[in-house]
């Protein structure tokens, strides 16, 4: 893969970044803002979504299902029974499959690892039948007890190897991984597992799990991380994913990025991603 300075990253926006906009409004804003792709969130799908998406020319980055984990997540709504959650995920795969996403995200959820292994094994088997990939996302060490049993890229690779399905990969997320030890080397070691990349930044001091900022506005060292992904051979979407609570999860930040007009967020996200991208060699 060429890493020449003129090559630009494939720029995508994950739909949670423009939480209050409709699917059609997202597609219009992302297309007008120069995006190459869209990270589809099932919660935004309506009867016209597939037609709107197909006509847009956008690619599909990692999609996020309504129920995004095997075990319950205390901070998100959803069934308490893992069996019901697995069934919901299986249904989501069929609903998302026509969009041909690069992957469908899945957390283990916190707690019983054996149950998570069995559940993701079943979901991965169905994904394989549909020609989909499942992206297991490791979670930031700060607060992991409410989200996952998988923290680092190495943890995720071990989890995937335990299940042994070719449909499984890793969802890399800057916010979750930036402060893990030896991250840049870990990216090179595990890049073959990576099926999706979320780009964002860590506000310092952070105010909570839904307080992420655009690349370059925090302390995560985004240019160095982009440089490591580029050198390792990642050539998929760089999907901007922003959680910036405006009261949805109980913390109404006065500077919430969710209150921006979607067109402004897309414009700022693209400019700042490209700025970080242009600095990736210097940072390396």
Short mmCIF file of C-alpha atoms in Angstrom, two decimals:
data_model
loop_
_atom_site.label_atom_id
_atom_site.label_comp_id
_atom_site.label_asym_id
_atom_site.label_seq_id
_atom_site.Cartn_x
_atom_site.Cartn_y
_atom_site.Cartn_z
CA UNK A 1 0.00 0.00 0.00
CA UNK A 2 1.32 3.44 -0.87
CA UNK A 3 1.83 5.88 1.98
CA UNK A 4 2.65 8.82 -0.24
CA UNK A 5 1.96 12.24 1.16
CA UNK A 6 -0.66 12.98 -1.50
CA UNK A 7 -2.91 10.06 -0.55
CA UNK A 8 -5.95 11.08 1.49
CA UNK A 9 -7.74 8.93 4.05
CA UNK A 10 -11.21 7.58 3.35
CA UNK A 11 -13.29 9.96 5.46
CA UNK A 12 -16.47 8.73 7.09
CA UNK A 13 -18.89 9.93 9.77
CA UNK A 14 -20.53 7.61 12.27
CA UNK A 15 -24.15 8.66 12.60
CA UNK A 16 -24.07 9.00 16.38
CA UNK A 17 -21.91 12.09 15.77
CA UNK A 18 -25.01 13.90 14.46
CA UNK A 19 -27.36 12.22 16.91
CA UNK A 20 -30.45 14.38 16.45
CA UNK A 21 -30.52 14.38 12.63
CA UNK A 22 -32.54 11.91 10.56
CA UNK A 23 -30.97 9.28 8.31
CA UNK A 24 -31.78 11.30 5.18
CA UNK A 25 -30.44 14.51 6.73
CA UNK A 26 -27.23 12.70 7.67
CA UNK A 27 -26.76 11.42 4.13
CA UNK A 28 -27.29 14.89 2.68
CA UNK A 29 -24.89 16.53 5.14
CA UNK A 30 -22.21 13.87 4.80
CA UNK A 31 -22.34 13.86 1.01
CA UNK A 32 -22.24 17.67 0.80
CA UNK A 33 -19.35 17.74 3.28
CA UNK A 34 -17.13 15.51 1.18
CA UNK A 35 -17.49 12.27 3.12
CA UNK A 36 -16.64 8.99 1.44
CA UNK A 37 -18.66 6.89 3.83
CA UNK A 38 -21.21 6.68 6.63
CA UNK A 39 -21.12 4.63 9.80
CA UNK A 40 -24.73 3.47 9.96
CA UNK A 41 -26.56 3.28 13.29
CA UNK A 42 -29.55 0.97 13.23
CA UNK A 43 -31.51 3.30 15.50
CA UNK A 44 -31.69 5.79 12.60
CA UNK A 45 -32.97 3.40 9.95
CA UNK A 46 -36.40 4.05 8.49
CA UNK A 47 -38.32 2.63 5.55
CA UNK A 48 -36.49 4.82 3.02
CA UNK A 49 -32.97 4.46 4.43
CA UNK A 50 -31.68 1.81 2.03
CA UNK A 51 -32.86 3.72 -1.04
CA UNK A 52 -31.44 6.99 0.29
CA UNK A 53 -28.12 5.30 1.06
CA UNK A 54 -27.93 3.48 -2.29
CA UNK A 55 -28.52 6.69 -4.23
CA UNK A 56 -25.89 8.62 -2.24
CA UNK A 57 -22.78 6.87 -3.50
CA UNK A 58 -21.44 6.67 0.06
CA UNK A 59 -19.69 3.58 1.30
CA UNK A 60 -20.64 1.97 4.60
CA UNK A 61 -18.14 1.93 7.47
CA UNK A 62 -18.79 0.03 10.70
CA UNK A 63 -22.50 -0.24 11.51
CA UNK A 64 -23.84 -0.19 15.07
CA UNK A 65 -26.85 -2.38 15.99
CA UNK A 66 -29.64 -1.40 18.36
CA UNK A 67 -28.39 -3.91 20.91
CA UNK A 68 -24.60 -3.64 20.64
CA UNK A 69 -23.42 -6.22 23.20
CA UNK A 70 -23.98 -9.77 24.42
CA UNK A 71 -24.15 -8.86 28.09
CA UNK A 72 -26.26 -5.92 29.34
CA UNK A 73 -24.75 -2.45 29.38
CA UNK A 74 -25.83 -0.56 32.53
CA UNK A 75 -25.64 2.81 30.74
CA UNK A 76 -27.73 1.83 27.69
CA UNK A 77 -31.26 0.49 27.37
CA UNK A 78 -31.87 -3.07 26.20
CA UNK A 79 -32.90 -6.55 27.33
CA UNK A 80 -31.29 -7.99 30.46
CA UNK A 81 -31.31 -11.58 29.19
CA UNK A 82 -28.25 -12.45 27.02
CA UNK A 83 -30.44 -14.80 24.93
CA UNK A 84 -32.74 -11.94 24.03
CA UNK A 85 -29.74 -9.77 23.22
CA UNK A 86 -28.25 -12.40 20.93
CA UNK A 87 -31.57 -12.78 19.13
CA UNK A 88 -31.74 -9.00 18.71
CA UNK A 89 -28.21 -8.97 17.26
CA UNK A 90 -29.08 -11.75 14.83
CA UNK A 91 -32.06 -9.71 13.64
CA UNK A 92 -29.87 -6.62 13.30
CA UNK A 93 -27.43 -8.48 11.06
CA UNK A 94 -30.24 -9.21 8.60
CA UNK A 95 -31.46 -5.61 8.71
CA UNK A 96 -27.98 -4.16 8.22
CA UNK A 97 -26.73 -6.68 5.64
CA UNK A 98 -28.25 -4.89 2.59
CA UNK A 99 -26.10 -1.82 3.41
CA UNK A 100 -22.94 -3.97 3.12
CA UNK A 101 -21.15 -2.34 6.07
CA UNK A 102 -17.43 -2.91 6.52
CA UNK A 103 -18.35 -4.55 9.85
CA UNK A 104 -21.05 -4.65 12.52
CA UNK A 105 -19.88 -3.56 15.96
CA UNK A 106 -20.26 -5.71 19.05
CA UNK A 107 -19.11 -5.31 22.66
CA UNK A 108 -18.80 -8.26 25.00
CA UNK A 109 -20.58 -6.31 27.74
CA UNK A 110 -19.32 -6.52 31.34
CA UNK A 111 -19.18 -9.68 33.39
CA UNK A 112 -19.30 -13.34 32.38
CA UNK A 113 -16.70 -13.85 29.65
CA UNK A 114 -17.88 -17.41 28.86
CA UNK A 115 -21.37 -16.14 28.05
CA UNK A 116 -19.89 -13.41 25.84
CA UNK A 117 -17.75 -15.95 23.99
CA UNK A 118 -20.73 -18.21 23.33
CA UNK A 119 -22.88 -15.30 22.23
CA UNK A 120 -20.38 -13.73 19.87
CA UNK A 121 -19.58 -17.16 18.44
CA UNK A 122 -23.25 -17.55 17.50
CA UNK A 123 -23.47 -14.01 16.10
CA UNK A 124 -20.26 -14.53 14.11
CA UNK A 125 -21.61 -17.74 12.58
CA UNK A 126 -24.68 -15.89 11.29
CA UNK A 127 -22.53 -13.00 10.08
CA UNK A 128 -20.38 -15.43 8.10
CA UNK A 129 -23.50 -16.78 6.34
CA UNK A 130 -24.44 -13.21 5.39
CA UNK A 131 -20.97 -12.23 4.23
CA UNK A 132 -20.54 -9.76 7.12
CA UNK A 133 -17.77 -9.11 9.63
CA UNK A 134 -18.27 -8.57 13.36
CA UNK A 135 -16.07 -5.90 14.93
CA UNK A 136 -15.28 -6.61 18.58
CA UNK A 137 -14.53 -3.26 20.23
CA UNK A 138 -12.13 -3.09 23.17
CA UNK A 139 -13.12 -0.47 25.73
CA UNK A 140 -11.12 2.25 27.49
CA UNK A 141 -9.70 1.09 30.85
CA UNK A 142 -11.43 4.01 32.59
CA UNK A 143 -14.99 2.75 33.09
CA UNK A 144 -14.49 -0.66 31.46
CA UNK A 145 -16.34 -2.37 34.32
CA UNK A 146 -19.61 -1.02 32.84
CA UNK A 147 -18.90 -2.02 29.24
CA UNK A 148 -16.55 -4.87 28.47
CA UNK A 149 -14.09 -7.56 29.49
CA UNK A 150 -11.81 -6.60 26.58
CA UNK A 151 -9.53 -3.56 26.93
CA UNK A 152 -6.54 -3.66 24.54
CA UNK A 153 -5.90 -4.77 20.98
CA UNK A 154 -4.09 -7.79 22.41
CA UNK A 155 -7.13 -8.62 24.57
CA UNK A 156 -9.39 -8.41 21.53
CA UNK A 157 -7.06 -10.55 19.40
CA UNK A 158 -6.95 -13.21 22.12
CA UNK A 159 -10.75 -13.14 22.40
CA UNK A 160 -11.15 -13.51 18.63
CA UNK A 161 -8.64 -16.37 18.45
CA UNK A 162 -10.51 -18.16 21.24
CA UNK A 163 -13.72 -18.06 19.17
CA UNK A 164 -11.94 -18.94 15.94
CA UNK A 165 -14.35 -17.41 13.43
CA UNK A 166 -13.10 -15.75 10.22
CA UNK A 167 -16.02 -13.33 10.51
CA UNK A 168 -14.51 -11.66 13.59
CA UNK A 169 -12.24 -8.62 13.68
CA UNK A 170 -11.37 -5.66 15.88
CA UNK A 171 -12.96 -2.23 15.96
CA UNK A 172 -10.15 0.21 16.70
CA UNK A 173 -11.22 3.41 18.45
CA UNK A 174 -8.79 6.23 19.22
CA UNK A 175 -10.69 7.26 22.38
CA UNK A 176 -10.54 3.74 23.76
CA UNK A 177 -6.98 2.89 22.81
CA UNK A 178 -4.89 6.06 22.94
CA UNK A 179 -3.51 5.50 26.46
CA UNK A 180 -2.88 1.75 26.30
CA UNK A 181 0.80 0.73 26.65
CA UNK A 182 2.91 0.50 23.47
CA UNK A 183 -0.10 1.33 21.30
CA UNK A 184 1.79 2.16 18.11
CA UNK A 185 3.62 -1.16 18.18
CA UNK A 186 0.36 -2.95 19.04
CA UNK A 187 -1.29 -1.46 15.94
CA UNK A 188 1.43 -2.96 13.76
CA UNK A 189 1.15 -6.35 15.48
CA UNK A 190 -2.63 -6.57 15.26
CA UNK A 191 -3.55 -4.57 12.14
CA UNK A 192 -4.60 -7.73 10.29
CA UNK A 193 -7.44 -8.10 12.81
CA UNK A 194 -8.67 -4.50 12.43
CA UNK A 195 -11.88 -4.19 10.40
CA UNK A 196 -12.95 -0.69 11.44
CA UNK A 197 -11.42 2.53 12.77
CA UNK A 198 -13.21 5.20 14.82
CA UNK A 199 -11.44 8.55 15.03
CA UNK A 200 -12.01 11.04 17.84
CA UNK A 201 -9.95 12.56 20.64
CA UNK A 202 -9.71 12.60 24.44
CA UNK A 203 -10.65 15.82 26.22
CA UNK A 204 -8.37 16.57 29.17
CA UNK A 205 -9.78 16.66 31.73
CA UNK A 206 -12.59 14.48 30.46
CA UNK A 207 -16.06 14.80 31.93
CA UNK A 208 -17.31 11.29 31.18
CA UNK A 209 -17.58 8.52 28.58
CA UNK A 210 -19.80 10.69 26.33
CA UNK A 211 -17.38 13.62 26.21
CA UNK A 212 -15.29 12.96 23.12
CA UNK A 213 -13.91 15.68 20.89
CA UNK A 214 -12.88 16.01 17.27
CA UNK A 215 -9.41 14.84 16.22
CA UNK A 216 -6.78 17.37 17.18
CA UNK A 217 -8.85 18.95 19.96
CA UNK A 218 -7.61 16.61 22.70
CA UNK A 219 -4.52 14.89 24.06
CA UNK A 220 -4.71 11.48 22.38
CA UNK A 221 -1.89 12.13 19.89
CA UNK A 222 -4.10 11.47 16.88
CA UNK A 223 -1.45 12.21 14.19
CA UNK A 224 0.89 9.55 15.61
CA UNK A 225 -1.96 7.02 15.77
CA UNK A 226 -3.02 7.76 12.18
CA UNK A 227 0.60 7.41 11.13
CA UNK A 228 0.86 4.01 12.79
CA UNK A 229 -2.35 2.80 11.14
CA UNK A 230 -1.18 4.11 7.76
CA UNK A 231 2.27 2.49 8.00
CA UNK A 232 0.73 -0.78 9.17
CA UNK A 233 -1.42 -0.89 6.04
CA UNK A 234 -4.90 0.19 7.14
CA UNK A 235 -6.69 1.55 4.06
CA UNK A 236 -10.33 1.41 5.15
CA UNK A 237 -12.55 4.18 6.48
CA UNK A 238 -11.40 6.64 9.11
CA UNK A 239 -14.81 7.03 10.71
CA UNK A 240 -15.36 10.09 12.92
CA UNK A 241 -17.37 8.95 15.95
CA UNK A 242 -18.35 11.56 18.53
CA UNK A 243 -20.26 11.15 21.77
CA UNK A 244 -20.84 14.61 23.25
CA UNK A 245 -23.69 14.53 25.73
CA UNK A 246 -26.36 17.22 25.50
CA UNK A 247 -28.54 15.61 28.15
CA UNK A 248 -29.30 12.35 26.34
CA UNK A 249 -27.26 10.36 28.86
CA UNK A 250 -27.76 12.73 31.77
CA UNK A 251 -24.84 15.12 31.35
CA UNK A 252 -25.77 18.30 29.48
CA UNK A 253 -22.42 19.76 28.43
CA UNK A 254 -22.81 23.41 27.41
CA UNK A 255 -20.36 22.92 24.52
CA UNK A 256 -21.87 19.65 23.28
CA UNK A 257 -20.93 18.82 19.72
CA UNK A 258 -24.33 17.15 19.38
CA UNK A 259 -25.83 20.64 19.36
CA UNK A 260 -23.91 21.64 16.23
CA UNK A 261 -25.59 21.77 12.84
CA UNK A 262 -24.62 18.49 11.13
CA UNK A 263 -23.04 20.34 8.22
CA UNK A 264 -20.75 22.20 10.61
CA UNK A 265 -19.72 19.04 12.41
CA UNK A 266 -18.96 17.28 9.12
CA UNK A 267 -16.94 20.24 7.87
CA UNK A 268 -14.94 20.54 11.08
CA UNK A 269 -14.46 16.79 11.32
CA UNK A 270 -13.10 16.51 7.80
CA UNK A 271 -10.76 19.51 8.15
CA UNK A 272 -9.38 18.32 11.46
CA UNK A 273 -8.95 14.73 10.28
CA UNK A 274 -7.00 15.97 7.27
CA UNK A 275 -4.87 18.24 9.47
CA UNK A 276 -3.99 15.29 11.71
CA UNK A 277 -3.37 13.16 8.63
CA UNK A 278 -0.95 15.73 7.18
CA UNK A 279 0.98 15.69 10.48
CA UNK A 280 1.20 11.91 10.75
CA UNK A 281 4.74 11.61 9.38
CA UNK A 282 6.07 14.37 11.63
CA UNK A 283 4.38 12.77 14.64
CA UNK A 284 5.89 9.39 13.81
#
